[in-house]
Coordinates of N, CA and C in Angstrom, one line a residue:
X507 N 158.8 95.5 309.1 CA 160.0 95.6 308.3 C 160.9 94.3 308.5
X508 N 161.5 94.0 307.7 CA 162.2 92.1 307.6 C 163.2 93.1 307.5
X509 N 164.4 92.2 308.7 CA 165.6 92.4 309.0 C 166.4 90.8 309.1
X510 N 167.3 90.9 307.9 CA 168.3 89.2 308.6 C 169.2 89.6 309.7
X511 N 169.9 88.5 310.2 CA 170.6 88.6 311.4 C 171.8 87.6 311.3
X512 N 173.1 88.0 311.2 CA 173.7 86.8 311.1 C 173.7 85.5 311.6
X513 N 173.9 84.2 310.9 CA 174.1 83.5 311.6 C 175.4 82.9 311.9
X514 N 176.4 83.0 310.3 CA 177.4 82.6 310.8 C 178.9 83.8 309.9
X515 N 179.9 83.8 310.0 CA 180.9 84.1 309.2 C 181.8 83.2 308.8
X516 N 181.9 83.0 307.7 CA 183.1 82.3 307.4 C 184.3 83.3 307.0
X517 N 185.4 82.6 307.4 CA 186.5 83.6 306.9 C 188.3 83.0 306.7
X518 N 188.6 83.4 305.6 CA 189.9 83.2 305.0 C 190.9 82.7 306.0
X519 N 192.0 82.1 305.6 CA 193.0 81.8 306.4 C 194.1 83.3 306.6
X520 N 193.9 84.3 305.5 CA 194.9 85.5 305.4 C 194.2 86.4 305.0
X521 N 194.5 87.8 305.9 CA 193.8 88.8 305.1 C 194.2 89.1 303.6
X522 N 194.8 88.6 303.1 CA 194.8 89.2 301.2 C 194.7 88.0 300.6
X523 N 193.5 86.8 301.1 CA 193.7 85.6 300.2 C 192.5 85.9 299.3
X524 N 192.0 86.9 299.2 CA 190.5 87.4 298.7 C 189.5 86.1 298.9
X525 N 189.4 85.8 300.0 CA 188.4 84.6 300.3 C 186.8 85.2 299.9
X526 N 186.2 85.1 299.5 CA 184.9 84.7 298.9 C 185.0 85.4 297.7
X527 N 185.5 85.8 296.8 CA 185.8 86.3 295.8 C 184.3 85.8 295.0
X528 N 184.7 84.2 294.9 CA 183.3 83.9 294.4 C 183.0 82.5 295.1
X529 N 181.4 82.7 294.8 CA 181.0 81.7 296.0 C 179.6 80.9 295.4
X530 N 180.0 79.5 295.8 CA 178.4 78.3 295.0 C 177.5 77.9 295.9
X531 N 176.3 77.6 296.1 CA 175.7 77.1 297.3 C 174.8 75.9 296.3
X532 N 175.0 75.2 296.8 CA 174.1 73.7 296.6 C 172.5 74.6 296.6
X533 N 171.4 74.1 296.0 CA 169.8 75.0 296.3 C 169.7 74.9 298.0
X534 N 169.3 73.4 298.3 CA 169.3 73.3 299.6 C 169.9 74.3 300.9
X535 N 171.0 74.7 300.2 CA 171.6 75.8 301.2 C 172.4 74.7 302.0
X536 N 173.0 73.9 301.8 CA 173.3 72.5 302.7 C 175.3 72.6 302.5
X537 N 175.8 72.7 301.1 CA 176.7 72.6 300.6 C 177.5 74.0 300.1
X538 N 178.2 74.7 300.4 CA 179.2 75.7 299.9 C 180.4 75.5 299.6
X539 N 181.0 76.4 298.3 CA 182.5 76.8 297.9 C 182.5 77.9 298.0
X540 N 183.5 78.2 298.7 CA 183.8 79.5 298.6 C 185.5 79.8 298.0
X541 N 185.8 80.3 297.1 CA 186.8 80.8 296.7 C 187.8 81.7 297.1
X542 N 189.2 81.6 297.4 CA 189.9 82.4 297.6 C 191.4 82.2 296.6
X543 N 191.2 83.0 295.6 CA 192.0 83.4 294.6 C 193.7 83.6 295.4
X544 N 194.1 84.4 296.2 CA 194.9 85.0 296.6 C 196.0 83.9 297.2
X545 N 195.6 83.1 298.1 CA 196.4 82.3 298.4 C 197.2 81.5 297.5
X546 N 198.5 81.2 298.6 CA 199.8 80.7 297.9 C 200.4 79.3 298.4
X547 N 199.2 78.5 298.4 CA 199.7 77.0 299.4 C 200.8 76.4 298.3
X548 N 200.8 76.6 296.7 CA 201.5 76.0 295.9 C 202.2 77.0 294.8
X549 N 201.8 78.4 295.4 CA 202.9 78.9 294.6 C 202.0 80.3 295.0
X550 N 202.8 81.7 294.7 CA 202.0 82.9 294.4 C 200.8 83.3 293.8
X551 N 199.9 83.1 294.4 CA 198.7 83.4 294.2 C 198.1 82.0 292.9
X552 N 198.1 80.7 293.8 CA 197.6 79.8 293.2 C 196.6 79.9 293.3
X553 N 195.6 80.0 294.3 CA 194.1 79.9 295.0 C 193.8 79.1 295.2
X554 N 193.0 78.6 296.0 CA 192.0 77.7 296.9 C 190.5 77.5 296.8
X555 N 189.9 76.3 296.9 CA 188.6 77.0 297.0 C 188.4 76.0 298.4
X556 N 187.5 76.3 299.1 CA 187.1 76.1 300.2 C 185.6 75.2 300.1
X557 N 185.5 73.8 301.2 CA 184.3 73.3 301.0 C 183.3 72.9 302.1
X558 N 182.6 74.1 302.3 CA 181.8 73.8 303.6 C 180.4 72.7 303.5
X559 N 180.1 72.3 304.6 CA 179.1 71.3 304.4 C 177.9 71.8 306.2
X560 N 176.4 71.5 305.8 CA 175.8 70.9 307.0 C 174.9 70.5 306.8
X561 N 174.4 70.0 307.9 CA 173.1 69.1 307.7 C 171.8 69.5 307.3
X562 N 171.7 70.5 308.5 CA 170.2 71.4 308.0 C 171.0 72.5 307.9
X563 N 169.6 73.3 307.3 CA 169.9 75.1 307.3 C 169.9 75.6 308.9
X564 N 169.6 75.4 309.8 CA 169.8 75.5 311.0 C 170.9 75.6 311.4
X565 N 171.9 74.9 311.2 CA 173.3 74.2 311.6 C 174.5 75.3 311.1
X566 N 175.2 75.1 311.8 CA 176.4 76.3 311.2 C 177.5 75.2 309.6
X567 N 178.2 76.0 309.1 CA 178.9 75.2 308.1 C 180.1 74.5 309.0
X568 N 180.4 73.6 308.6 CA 182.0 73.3 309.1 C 182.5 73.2 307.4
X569 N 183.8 73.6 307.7 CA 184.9 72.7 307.0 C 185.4 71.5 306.9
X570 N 185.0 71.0 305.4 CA 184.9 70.0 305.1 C 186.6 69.0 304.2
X571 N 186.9 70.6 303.4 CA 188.4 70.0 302.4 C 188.8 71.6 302.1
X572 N 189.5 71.4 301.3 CA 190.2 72.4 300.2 C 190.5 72.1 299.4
X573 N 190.5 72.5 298.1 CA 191.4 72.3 296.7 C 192.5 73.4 296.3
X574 N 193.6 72.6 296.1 CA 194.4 74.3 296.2 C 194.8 74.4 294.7
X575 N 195.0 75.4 293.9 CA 195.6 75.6 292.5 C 197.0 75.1 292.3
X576 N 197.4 74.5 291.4 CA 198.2 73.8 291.4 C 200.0 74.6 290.8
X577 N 199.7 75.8 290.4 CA 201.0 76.6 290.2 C 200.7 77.9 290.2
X578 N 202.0 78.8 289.7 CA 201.9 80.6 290.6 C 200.9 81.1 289.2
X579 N 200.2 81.9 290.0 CA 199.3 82.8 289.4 C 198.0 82.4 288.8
X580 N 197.9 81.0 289.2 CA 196.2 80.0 288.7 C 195.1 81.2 289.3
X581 N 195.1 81.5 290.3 CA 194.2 82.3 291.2 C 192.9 81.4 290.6
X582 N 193.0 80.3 291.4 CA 191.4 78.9 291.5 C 190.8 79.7 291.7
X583 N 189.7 79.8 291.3 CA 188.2 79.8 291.5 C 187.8 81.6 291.2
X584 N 189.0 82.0 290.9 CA 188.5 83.5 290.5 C 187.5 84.1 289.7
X585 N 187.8 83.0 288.4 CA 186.3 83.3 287.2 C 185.8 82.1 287.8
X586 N 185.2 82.0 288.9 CA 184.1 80.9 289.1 C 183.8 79.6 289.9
X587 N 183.1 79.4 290.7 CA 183.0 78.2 291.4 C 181.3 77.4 290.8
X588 N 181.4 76.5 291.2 CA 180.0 75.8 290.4 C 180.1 74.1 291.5
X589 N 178.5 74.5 292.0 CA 178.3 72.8 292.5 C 177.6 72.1 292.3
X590 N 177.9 70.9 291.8 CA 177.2 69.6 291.7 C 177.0 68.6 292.7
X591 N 175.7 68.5 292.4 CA 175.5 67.4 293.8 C 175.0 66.1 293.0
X592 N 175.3 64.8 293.9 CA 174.1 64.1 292.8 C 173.6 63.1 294.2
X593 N 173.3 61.5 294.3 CA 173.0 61.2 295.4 C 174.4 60.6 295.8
X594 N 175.3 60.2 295.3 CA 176.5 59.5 295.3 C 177.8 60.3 295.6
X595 N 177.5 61.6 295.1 CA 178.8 62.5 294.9 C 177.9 64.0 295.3
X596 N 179.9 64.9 295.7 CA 179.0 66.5 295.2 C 180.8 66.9 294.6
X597 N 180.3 67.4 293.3 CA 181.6 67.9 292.5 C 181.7 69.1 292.7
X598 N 182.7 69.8 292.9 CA 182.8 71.1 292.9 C 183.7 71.7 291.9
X599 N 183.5 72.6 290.7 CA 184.2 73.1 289.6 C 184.9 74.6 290.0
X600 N 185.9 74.9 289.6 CA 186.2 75.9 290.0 C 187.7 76.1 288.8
X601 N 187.1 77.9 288.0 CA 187.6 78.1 287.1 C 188.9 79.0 287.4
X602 N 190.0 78.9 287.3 CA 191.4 80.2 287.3 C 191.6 80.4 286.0
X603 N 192.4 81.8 286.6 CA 192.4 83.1 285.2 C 193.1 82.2 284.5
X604 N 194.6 82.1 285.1 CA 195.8 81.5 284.4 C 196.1 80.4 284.6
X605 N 196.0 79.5 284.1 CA 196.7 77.5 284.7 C 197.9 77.4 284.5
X606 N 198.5 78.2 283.8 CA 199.9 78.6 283.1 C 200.4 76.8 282.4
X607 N 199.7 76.3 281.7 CA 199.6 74.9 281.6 C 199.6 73.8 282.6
X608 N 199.5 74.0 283.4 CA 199.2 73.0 284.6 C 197.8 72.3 285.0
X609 N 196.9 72.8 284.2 CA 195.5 72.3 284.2 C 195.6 71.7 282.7
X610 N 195.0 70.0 282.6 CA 194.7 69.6 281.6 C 193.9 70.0 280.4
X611 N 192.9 70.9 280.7 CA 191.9 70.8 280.2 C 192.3 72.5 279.6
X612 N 191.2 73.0 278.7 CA 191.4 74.1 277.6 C 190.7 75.3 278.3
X613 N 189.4 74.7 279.2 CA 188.8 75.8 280.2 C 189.5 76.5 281.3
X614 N 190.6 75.4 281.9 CA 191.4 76.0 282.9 C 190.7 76.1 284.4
X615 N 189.9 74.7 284.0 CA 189.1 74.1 285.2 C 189.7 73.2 285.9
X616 N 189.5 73.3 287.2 CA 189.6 72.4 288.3 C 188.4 71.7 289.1
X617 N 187.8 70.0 289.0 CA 186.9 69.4 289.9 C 187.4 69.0 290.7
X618 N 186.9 68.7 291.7 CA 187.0 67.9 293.1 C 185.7 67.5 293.3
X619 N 186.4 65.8 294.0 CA 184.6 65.1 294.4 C 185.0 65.2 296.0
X620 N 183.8 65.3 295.9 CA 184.0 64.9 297.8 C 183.0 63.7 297.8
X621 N 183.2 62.0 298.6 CA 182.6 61.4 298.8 C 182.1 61.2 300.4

């Protein structure tokens, strides 16, 4: 019988930031976003998404950055996180309900590169 076993937890800065709401992993298993809608670093319930990194799959994640939503009620990354890697870059996309016009774009997406 196959049983997993933890290896690691990741976990939110607040209990009602709804941290992993939604969550992207590179294939490799090397790169994660994890989403937390709830939080308020730039207003009520802007959201954040979270960007873990490691070397091997062996290795625990660390914290790498954050992106936070940029006005009240964006809630980042609620409809969606998405990652791109390439050899140069890894972009991370991450969609909120409401941008309340604060996001340029028509999708109501947010990228970040991490170099």
């Amino acid at each position: 019988k196959d049983q997993f076993t933890i290896q690691q937890t990741l976990n939110g800065e607040k209990e009602y930031d709804r941290f992993g709401d939604t969550i992207a992993m590179t294939p490799k298993g090397l790169a994660v976003a994890v989403a937390a809608p709830g939080t308020d670093f730039n207003g009520y319930y802007s959201g954040s998404v979270y960007f873990y990194m490691r070397y091997t799959s062996n290795d625990m994640f660390d914290l790498v950055g954050r992106g936070d939503g940029g006005c009240t009620y964006e809630r980042l990354g609620s409809n969606g996180v998405a990652i791109e890697a390439s050899d140069d870059a890894l972009l991370i996309h991450a969609k909120a309900v409401n941008a309340n016009n604060c996001i340029d774009n028509a999708n109501n997406i947010r990228t970040y590169r991490l170099q």
